[in-house]
Short mmCIF file of N, CA and C in Angstrom, two decimals:
data_model
loop_
_atom_site.label_atom_id
_atom_site.label_comp_id
_atom_site.label_asym_id
_atom_site.label_seq_id
_atom_site.Cartn_x
_atom_site.Cartn_y
_atom_site.Cartn_z
N MET A 1 21.30 -41.10 13.50
CA MET A 1 21.66 -39.71 13.39
C MET A 1 22.95 -39.61 12.60
N ARG A 2 22.97 -38.67 11.66
CA ARG A 2 24.16 -38.47 10.85
C ARG A 2 24.10 -37.07 10.23
N SER A 3 25.21 -36.68 9.63
CA SER A 3 25.25 -35.42 8.90
C SER A 3 24.56 -35.62 7.54
N ALA A 4 23.82 -34.62 7.13
CA ALA A 4 23.15 -34.68 5.83
C ALA A 4 24.16 -34.53 4.71
N ASP A 5 23.80 -35.05 3.56
CA ASP A 5 24.59 -34.82 2.35
C ASP A 5 23.64 -34.43 1.23
N ALA A 6 24.18 -34.17 0.06
CA ALA A 6 23.38 -33.66 -1.06
C ALA A 6 22.23 -34.59 -1.44
N THR A 7 22.39 -35.89 -1.23
CA THR A 7 21.30 -36.81 -1.59
C THR A 7 20.10 -36.67 -0.67
N ASP A 8 20.28 -36.00 0.48
CA ASP A 8 19.19 -35.80 1.43
C ASP A 8 18.36 -34.56 1.12
N LEU A 9 18.78 -33.76 0.16
CA LEU A 9 18.10 -32.49 -0.10
C LEU A 9 16.60 -32.64 -0.35
N PRO A 10 16.13 -33.56 -1.18
CA PRO A 10 14.68 -33.69 -1.36
C PRO A 10 13.94 -33.99 -0.05
N SER A 11 14.53 -34.82 0.78
CA SER A 11 13.91 -35.14 2.07
C SER A 11 13.89 -33.93 2.99
N LEU A 12 14.98 -33.17 2.99
CA LEU A 12 15.03 -31.96 3.81
C LEU A 12 13.96 -30.97 3.37
N LEU A 13 13.83 -30.78 2.07
CA LEU A 13 12.82 -29.84 1.57
C LEU A 13 11.41 -30.30 1.94
N ALA A 14 11.17 -31.59 1.92
CA ALA A 14 9.86 -32.12 2.33
C ALA A 14 9.60 -31.85 3.81
N LEU A 15 10.61 -32.06 4.65
CA LEU A 15 10.46 -31.78 6.08
C LEU A 15 10.22 -30.29 6.32
N PHE A 16 10.96 -29.43 5.61
CA PHE A 16 10.79 -27.99 5.80
C PHE A 16 9.42 -27.54 5.34
N SER A 17 8.82 -28.23 4.38
CA SER A 17 7.46 -27.87 3.97
C SER A 17 6.45 -28.22 5.06
N GLU A 18 6.78 -29.21 5.90
CA GLU A 18 5.93 -29.49 7.06
C GLU A 18 6.12 -28.43 8.14
N LEU A 19 7.37 -27.98 8.30
CA LEU A 19 7.68 -26.97 9.30
C LEU A 19 7.03 -25.64 8.96
N ASN A 20 7.11 -25.25 7.69
CA ASN A 20 6.59 -23.96 7.23
C ASN A 20 5.72 -24.17 5.99
N PRO A 21 4.51 -24.69 6.18
CA PRO A 21 3.69 -25.07 5.02
C PRO A 21 3.29 -23.90 4.12
N ASP A 22 3.34 -22.68 4.62
CA ASP A 22 2.96 -21.54 3.80
C ASP A 22 4.10 -20.97 2.97
N ASP A 23 5.31 -21.49 3.16
CA ASP A 23 6.44 -21.02 2.36
C ASP A 23 6.26 -21.44 0.90
N PRO A 24 6.67 -20.58 -0.02
CA PRO A 24 6.63 -20.98 -1.43
C PRO A 24 7.67 -22.07 -1.68
N SER A 25 7.41 -22.90 -2.68
CA SER A 25 8.37 -23.95 -3.05
C SER A 25 9.64 -23.31 -3.57
N LEU A 26 10.74 -23.93 -3.22
CA LEU A 26 12.04 -23.47 -3.67
C LEU A 26 12.39 -24.17 -4.97
N PRO A 27 12.68 -23.41 -6.04
CA PRO A 27 13.08 -24.08 -7.29
C PRO A 27 14.31 -24.95 -7.06
N GLN A 28 14.38 -26.08 -7.75
CA GLN A 28 15.46 -27.03 -7.54
C GLN A 28 16.83 -26.40 -7.74
N GLU A 29 16.98 -25.57 -8.75
CA GLU A 29 18.27 -24.93 -9.00
C GLU A 29 18.69 -24.07 -7.80
N SER A 30 17.75 -23.35 -7.22
CA SER A 30 18.04 -22.53 -6.04
C SER A 30 18.37 -23.40 -4.84
N ALA A 31 17.61 -24.48 -4.67
CA ALA A 31 17.86 -25.39 -3.55
C ALA A 31 19.25 -26.01 -3.67
N ASP A 32 19.64 -26.41 -4.87
CA ASP A 32 20.96 -27.00 -5.07
C ASP A 32 22.06 -25.99 -4.75
N ALA A 33 21.89 -24.75 -5.20
CA ALA A 33 22.90 -23.71 -4.94
C ALA A 33 22.99 -23.41 -3.46
N LEU A 34 21.85 -23.32 -2.79
CA LEU A 34 21.86 -23.06 -1.35
C LEU A 34 22.49 -24.22 -0.59
N TRP A 35 22.18 -25.45 -0.99
CA TRP A 35 22.78 -26.60 -0.31
C TRP A 35 24.30 -26.58 -0.46
N ALA A 36 24.79 -26.23 -1.65
CA ALA A 36 26.24 -26.15 -1.86
C ALA A 36 26.85 -25.12 -0.91
N GLU A 37 26.18 -24.00 -0.74
CA GLU A 37 26.68 -22.96 0.17
C GLU A 37 26.64 -23.43 1.63
N ILE A 38 25.53 -24.02 2.03
CA ILE A 38 25.36 -24.50 3.41
C ILE A 38 26.40 -25.58 3.73
N SER A 39 26.55 -26.53 2.84
CA SER A 39 27.45 -27.65 3.13
C SER A 39 28.92 -27.24 3.13
N ALA A 40 29.22 -26.09 2.53
CA ALA A 40 30.61 -25.61 2.52
C ALA A 40 30.95 -24.73 3.72
N GLN A 41 29.94 -24.34 4.50
CA GLN A 41 30.19 -23.45 5.63
C GLN A 41 30.93 -24.18 6.74
N ARG A 42 32.02 -23.58 7.17
CA ARG A 42 32.79 -24.13 8.27
C ARG A 42 31.95 -24.05 9.56
N GLY A 43 31.90 -25.13 10.30
CA GLY A 43 31.17 -25.15 11.57
C GLY A 43 29.69 -25.45 11.43
N ARG A 44 29.23 -25.69 10.24
CA ARG A 44 27.80 -25.95 10.04
C ARG A 44 27.57 -27.43 9.77
N THR A 45 26.61 -28.00 10.48
CA THR A 45 26.24 -29.40 10.31
C THR A 45 24.73 -29.49 10.27
N VAL A 46 24.20 -30.02 9.21
CA VAL A 46 22.78 -30.31 9.15
C VAL A 46 22.64 -31.78 9.53
N LEU A 47 22.04 -32.00 10.68
CA LEU A 47 21.83 -33.36 11.16
C LEU A 47 20.55 -33.94 10.56
N VAL A 48 20.55 -35.22 10.30
CA VAL A 48 19.33 -35.90 9.89
C VAL A 48 19.14 -37.13 10.75
N ALA A 49 17.89 -37.42 11.02
CA ALA A 49 17.50 -38.66 11.67
C ALA A 49 16.95 -39.55 10.57
N GLU A 50 17.52 -40.74 10.47
CA GLU A 50 17.12 -41.67 9.42
C GLU A 50 16.53 -42.92 10.07
N LEU A 51 15.40 -43.36 9.53
CA LEU A 51 14.73 -44.55 10.04
C LEU A 51 14.35 -45.42 8.86
N ASP A 52 14.84 -46.63 8.83
CA ASP A 52 14.56 -47.56 7.73
C ASP A 52 14.87 -46.94 6.37
N GLY A 53 15.99 -46.21 6.28
CA GLY A 53 16.42 -45.62 5.02
C GLY A 53 15.70 -44.34 4.62
N THR A 54 14.85 -43.82 5.50
CA THR A 54 14.10 -42.60 5.20
C THR A 54 14.48 -41.52 6.20
N VAL A 55 14.73 -40.32 5.69
CA VAL A 55 15.02 -39.18 6.56
C VAL A 55 13.70 -38.72 7.19
N VAL A 56 13.65 -38.75 8.53
CA VAL A 56 12.41 -38.42 9.24
C VAL A 56 12.55 -37.21 10.16
N GLY A 57 13.76 -36.65 10.23
CA GLY A 57 13.95 -35.48 11.08
C GLY A 57 15.24 -34.77 10.75
N THR A 58 15.33 -33.51 11.18
CA THR A 58 16.53 -32.73 10.92
C THR A 58 16.69 -31.62 11.94
N ALA A 59 17.93 -31.19 12.10
CA ALA A 59 18.27 -30.02 12.92
C ALA A 59 19.51 -29.39 12.28
N ASP A 60 19.45 -28.09 12.08
CA ASP A 60 20.54 -27.35 11.45
C ASP A 60 21.38 -26.72 12.55
N CYS A 61 22.65 -27.09 12.62
CA CYS A 61 23.53 -26.67 13.72
C CYS A 61 24.68 -25.83 13.18
N MET A 62 24.97 -24.73 13.87
CA MET A 62 26.04 -23.84 13.45
C MET A 62 26.88 -23.45 14.64
N VAL A 63 28.17 -23.76 14.58
CA VAL A 63 29.11 -23.35 15.62
C VAL A 63 29.55 -21.92 15.29
N LEU A 64 29.35 -21.04 16.25
CA LEU A 64 29.72 -19.64 16.08
C LEU A 64 30.90 -19.33 16.99
N PRO A 65 32.08 -19.03 16.41
CA PRO A 65 33.22 -18.66 17.25
C PRO A 65 32.86 -17.42 18.08
N ASN A 66 33.52 -17.28 19.23
CA ASN A 66 33.10 -16.29 20.21
C ASN A 66 34.31 -15.73 20.95
N LEU A 67 34.35 -14.42 21.14
CA LEU A 67 35.47 -13.79 21.85
C LEU A 67 35.24 -13.68 23.35
N THR A 68 34.08 -14.11 23.85
CA THR A 68 33.85 -14.12 25.29
C THR A 68 33.93 -15.56 25.78
N ARG A 69 33.72 -15.74 27.07
CA ARG A 69 33.73 -17.09 27.68
C ARG A 69 35.02 -17.84 27.37
N GLY A 70 36.12 -17.11 27.43
CA GLY A 70 37.42 -17.73 27.19
C GLY A 70 37.60 -18.21 25.76
N GLY A 71 36.86 -17.61 24.84
CA GLY A 71 36.97 -18.00 23.44
C GLY A 71 36.17 -19.23 23.08
N ARG A 72 35.30 -19.68 23.99
CA ARG A 72 34.50 -20.87 23.70
C ARG A 72 33.32 -20.50 22.81
N SER A 73 33.07 -21.32 21.84
CA SER A 73 32.02 -21.07 20.84
C SER A 73 30.62 -21.32 21.39
N ILE A 74 29.65 -20.96 20.57
CA ILE A 74 28.23 -21.19 20.85
C ILE A 74 27.70 -22.05 19.71
N LEU A 75 26.87 -23.02 20.03
CA LEU A 75 26.21 -23.80 18.99
C LEU A 75 24.77 -23.29 18.88
N PHE A 76 24.41 -22.81 17.71
CA PHE A 76 23.04 -22.39 17.43
C PHE A 76 22.33 -23.50 16.68
N VAL A 77 21.08 -23.74 17.04
CA VAL A 77 20.28 -24.78 16.40
C VAL A 77 19.05 -24.13 15.79
N GLU A 78 18.77 -24.46 14.56
CA GLU A 78 17.62 -23.93 13.82
C GLU A 78 16.93 -25.05 13.06
N ASN A 79 15.73 -24.77 12.61
CA ASN A 79 14.99 -25.65 11.71
C ASN A 79 14.94 -27.10 12.20
N VAL A 80 14.53 -27.25 13.45
CA VAL A 80 14.35 -28.60 14.01
C VAL A 80 12.96 -29.07 13.59
N VAL A 81 12.91 -30.20 12.93
CA VAL A 81 11.62 -30.74 12.50
C VAL A 81 11.69 -32.25 12.43
N VAL A 82 10.61 -32.87 12.87
CA VAL A 82 10.43 -34.33 12.74
C VAL A 82 9.15 -34.52 11.94
N ALA A 83 9.18 -35.42 11.00
CA ALA A 83 7.99 -35.70 10.18
C ALA A 83 6.79 -35.96 11.08
N ARG A 84 5.66 -35.39 10.72
CA ARG A 84 4.44 -35.55 11.55
C ARG A 84 4.16 -37.02 11.86
N SER A 85 4.36 -37.87 10.87
CA SER A 85 4.06 -39.30 11.06
C SER A 85 5.02 -39.99 12.02
N ARG A 86 6.12 -39.31 12.39
CA ARG A 86 7.12 -39.92 13.27
C ARG A 86 7.31 -39.16 14.58
N GLN A 87 6.44 -38.20 14.84
CA GLN A 87 6.58 -37.44 16.08
C GLN A 87 6.19 -38.28 17.29
N ARG A 88 6.71 -37.89 18.43
CA ARG A 88 6.46 -38.55 19.72
C ARG A 88 6.99 -39.98 19.77
N GLN A 89 8.10 -40.18 19.06
CA GLN A 89 8.77 -41.48 19.07
C GLN A 89 10.21 -41.36 19.56
N GLY A 90 10.58 -40.18 20.08
CA GLY A 90 11.92 -39.98 20.60
C GLY A 90 12.93 -39.48 19.58
N ILE A 91 12.50 -39.29 18.35
CA ILE A 91 13.42 -38.87 17.29
C ILE A 91 13.93 -37.45 17.54
N GLY A 92 13.04 -36.54 17.87
CA GLY A 92 13.45 -35.16 18.15
C GLY A 92 14.40 -35.09 19.33
N GLN A 93 14.13 -35.87 20.34
CA GLN A 93 15.01 -35.89 21.51
C GLN A 93 16.41 -36.39 21.13
N ARG A 94 16.47 -37.43 20.30
CA ARG A 94 17.78 -37.93 19.86
C ARG A 94 18.50 -36.91 18.97
N LEU A 95 17.75 -36.19 18.15
CA LEU A 95 18.37 -35.12 17.35
C LEU A 95 19.00 -34.07 18.26
N MET A 96 18.28 -33.67 19.30
CA MET A 96 18.78 -32.64 20.20
C MET A 96 19.97 -33.15 21.01
N GLU A 97 19.94 -34.42 21.42
CA GLU A 97 21.10 -35.01 22.12
C GLU A 97 22.32 -34.99 21.21
N THR A 98 22.12 -35.31 19.93
CA THR A 98 23.22 -35.30 18.98
C THR A 98 23.75 -33.89 18.78
N ALA A 99 22.85 -32.91 18.72
CA ALA A 99 23.28 -31.50 18.60
C ALA A 99 24.11 -31.08 19.81
N VAL A 100 23.69 -31.46 21.00
CA VAL A 100 24.44 -31.12 22.21
C VAL A 100 25.82 -31.77 22.17
N ARG A 101 25.90 -33.03 21.77
CA ARG A 101 27.21 -33.70 21.66
C ARG A 101 28.09 -33.01 20.61
N LEU A 102 27.48 -32.53 19.53
CA LEU A 102 28.21 -31.79 18.52
C LEU A 102 28.81 -30.52 19.13
N GLY A 103 28.01 -29.81 19.93
CA GLY A 103 28.49 -28.62 20.62
C GLY A 103 29.61 -28.93 21.59
N GLU A 104 29.46 -30.02 22.32
CA GLU A 104 30.51 -30.43 23.27
C GLU A 104 31.81 -30.72 22.52
N SER A 105 31.72 -31.45 21.41
CA SER A 105 32.93 -31.82 20.68
C SER A 105 33.59 -30.60 20.03
N ALA A 106 32.82 -29.53 19.79
CA ALA A 106 33.37 -28.31 19.21
C ALA A 106 33.85 -27.34 20.29
N GLY A 107 33.75 -27.74 21.56
CA GLY A 107 34.20 -26.88 22.65
C GLY A 107 33.26 -25.74 22.98
N CYS A 108 32.00 -25.88 22.62
CA CYS A 108 31.02 -24.83 22.89
C CYS A 108 30.68 -24.78 24.37
N TYR A 109 30.33 -23.60 24.85
CA TYR A 109 29.92 -23.49 26.24
C TYR A 109 28.40 -23.52 26.39
N LYS A 110 27.67 -23.36 25.28
CA LYS A 110 26.21 -23.48 25.35
C LYS A 110 25.64 -23.81 23.99
N VAL A 111 24.43 -24.36 24.03
CA VAL A 111 23.63 -24.60 22.83
C VAL A 111 22.43 -23.68 22.96
N GLN A 112 22.17 -22.94 21.92
CA GLN A 112 21.11 -21.94 21.98
C GLN A 112 20.16 -22.12 20.80
N LEU A 113 18.89 -21.88 21.06
CA LEU A 113 17.89 -21.94 20.00
C LEU A 113 16.72 -21.04 20.36
N LEU A 114 15.96 -20.69 19.37
CA LEU A 114 14.70 -19.98 19.57
C LEU A 114 13.59 -20.97 19.31
N ALA A 115 12.51 -20.85 20.07
CA ALA A 115 11.38 -21.76 19.89
C ALA A 115 10.10 -20.96 19.73
N ALA A 116 9.18 -21.52 18.99
CA ALA A 116 7.87 -20.89 18.83
C ALA A 116 7.20 -20.73 20.19
N ASP A 117 6.33 -19.77 20.29
CA ASP A 117 5.58 -19.54 21.52
C ASP A 117 4.44 -20.54 21.59
N ASP A 118 4.79 -21.76 21.93
CA ASP A 118 3.86 -22.88 21.91
C ASP A 118 4.19 -23.79 23.09
N ALA A 119 3.20 -24.09 23.89
CA ALA A 119 3.43 -24.88 25.11
C ALA A 119 4.03 -26.25 24.80
N TYR A 120 3.55 -26.91 23.73
CA TYR A 120 4.08 -28.23 23.38
C TYR A 120 5.55 -28.13 23.02
N VAL A 121 5.90 -27.13 22.22
CA VAL A 121 7.29 -26.96 21.79
C VAL A 121 8.17 -26.68 23.00
N HIS A 122 7.70 -25.83 23.90
CA HIS A 122 8.49 -25.52 25.10
C HIS A 122 8.68 -26.77 25.96
N SER A 123 7.62 -27.55 26.13
CA SER A 123 7.77 -28.76 26.96
C SER A 123 8.71 -29.76 26.29
N PHE A 124 8.70 -29.81 24.95
CA PHE A 124 9.63 -30.69 24.25
C PHE A 124 11.07 -30.30 24.57
N TYR A 125 11.41 -29.02 24.39
CA TYR A 125 12.79 -28.59 24.64
C TYR A 125 13.18 -28.75 26.11
N GLU A 126 12.25 -28.51 27.01
CA GLU A 126 12.54 -28.74 28.43
C GLU A 126 12.82 -30.21 28.69
N SER A 127 12.10 -31.10 28.01
CA SER A 127 12.34 -32.54 28.20
C SER A 127 13.71 -32.95 27.65
N CYS A 128 14.28 -32.12 26.79
CA CYS A 128 15.61 -32.37 26.23
C CYS A 128 16.70 -31.72 27.08
N GLY A 129 16.33 -31.13 28.21
CA GLY A 129 17.32 -30.53 29.11
C GLY A 129 17.55 -29.04 28.90
N PHE A 130 16.80 -28.42 28.00
CA PHE A 130 16.93 -26.98 27.79
C PHE A 130 16.07 -26.24 28.80
N ARG A 131 16.52 -25.05 29.15
CA ARG A 131 15.76 -24.22 30.09
C ARG A 131 15.37 -22.92 29.41
N PHE A 132 14.16 -22.47 29.70
CA PHE A 132 13.68 -21.19 29.19
C PHE A 132 14.31 -20.11 30.06
N LEU A 133 15.30 -19.42 29.51
CA LEU A 133 16.06 -18.47 30.32
C LEU A 133 15.93 -17.02 29.89
N ALA A 134 15.52 -16.79 28.69
CA ALA A 134 15.50 -15.41 28.20
C ALA A 134 14.42 -15.25 27.14
N HIS A 135 14.04 -14.03 26.95
CA HIS A 135 13.13 -13.72 25.85
C HIS A 135 13.98 -13.36 24.64
N GLY A 136 13.62 -13.86 23.50
CA GLY A 136 14.35 -13.56 22.29
C GLY A 136 13.69 -12.42 21.54
N PHE A 137 14.45 -11.79 20.73
CA PHE A 137 13.94 -10.74 19.87
C PHE A 137 14.24 -11.12 18.44
N ARG A 138 13.38 -10.68 17.55
CA ARG A 138 13.54 -11.03 16.15
C ARG A 138 13.04 -9.84 15.33
N ARG A 139 13.75 -9.54 14.29
CA ARG A 139 13.30 -8.51 13.37
C ARG A 139 13.48 -9.06 11.96
N TYR A 140 12.35 -9.24 11.29
CA TYR A 140 12.41 -9.71 9.92
C TYR A 140 12.79 -8.56 9.01
N ILE A 141 13.47 -8.88 7.95
CA ILE A 141 13.90 -7.87 6.99
C ILE A 141 12.94 -7.91 5.80
N GLY A 142 12.33 -6.79 5.51
CA GLY A 142 11.34 -6.75 4.45
C GLY A 142 10.03 -7.29 4.96
N GLU A 143 9.07 -7.30 4.12
CA GLU A 143 7.75 -7.80 4.50
C GLU A 143 7.64 -9.24 4.05
N HIS A 144 7.22 -10.09 4.98
CA HIS A 144 7.04 -11.50 4.70
C HIS A 144 5.58 -11.84 4.93
N GLN A 145 4.82 -11.88 3.90
CA GLN A 145 3.41 -12.24 4.00
C GLN A 145 3.28 -13.69 3.56
N LEU A 146 3.05 -14.56 4.50
CA LEU A 146 2.89 -15.98 4.20
C LEU A 146 1.54 -16.42 4.73
N GLY A 147 0.72 -16.90 3.86
CA GLY A 147 -0.59 -17.39 4.28
C GLY A 147 -1.44 -16.29 4.91
N GLY A 148 -1.21 -15.05 4.50
CA GLY A 148 -2.04 -13.96 4.99
C GLY A 148 -1.59 -13.38 6.33
N THR A 149 -0.54 -13.92 6.92
CA THR A 149 -0.08 -13.40 8.21
C THR A 149 1.37 -12.97 8.08
N THR A 150 1.74 -12.00 8.86
CA THR A 150 3.13 -11.58 8.89
C THR A 150 3.87 -12.46 9.87
N THR A 151 4.99 -13.04 9.44
CA THR A 151 5.75 -13.92 10.32
C THR A 151 7.02 -13.26 10.76
#
């Protein structure tokens, strides 16, 4: 487990295409510009799981400063994905453990994420020590038609 760098961008894009296969491909110039913006954000860490020199998983972590809870921050986790060929080998669990340690080291009082409404996904996060405590709400901006369905 380590922080991603610019050389990991092709691997990250490949993993994200597994996560969201209906998304259009991101032009390289756009991907490079977005990576520059992401990597410059204070409190943001894109974790990667590397196995035999290959990136096989990722989790995008963002520390959000907070005026409640005595000023303790919140760690938000997004875009957690492990390559299909490497799932069920403990990689996702180690990514989540690393994210929690990142939150602890940043003085966060909680780690929060949204998960798909999928029994397997829920059991995965529960096995990582997360509890289903609340219903989340989401409002997409604009119309997003991917693969014929609204996401």
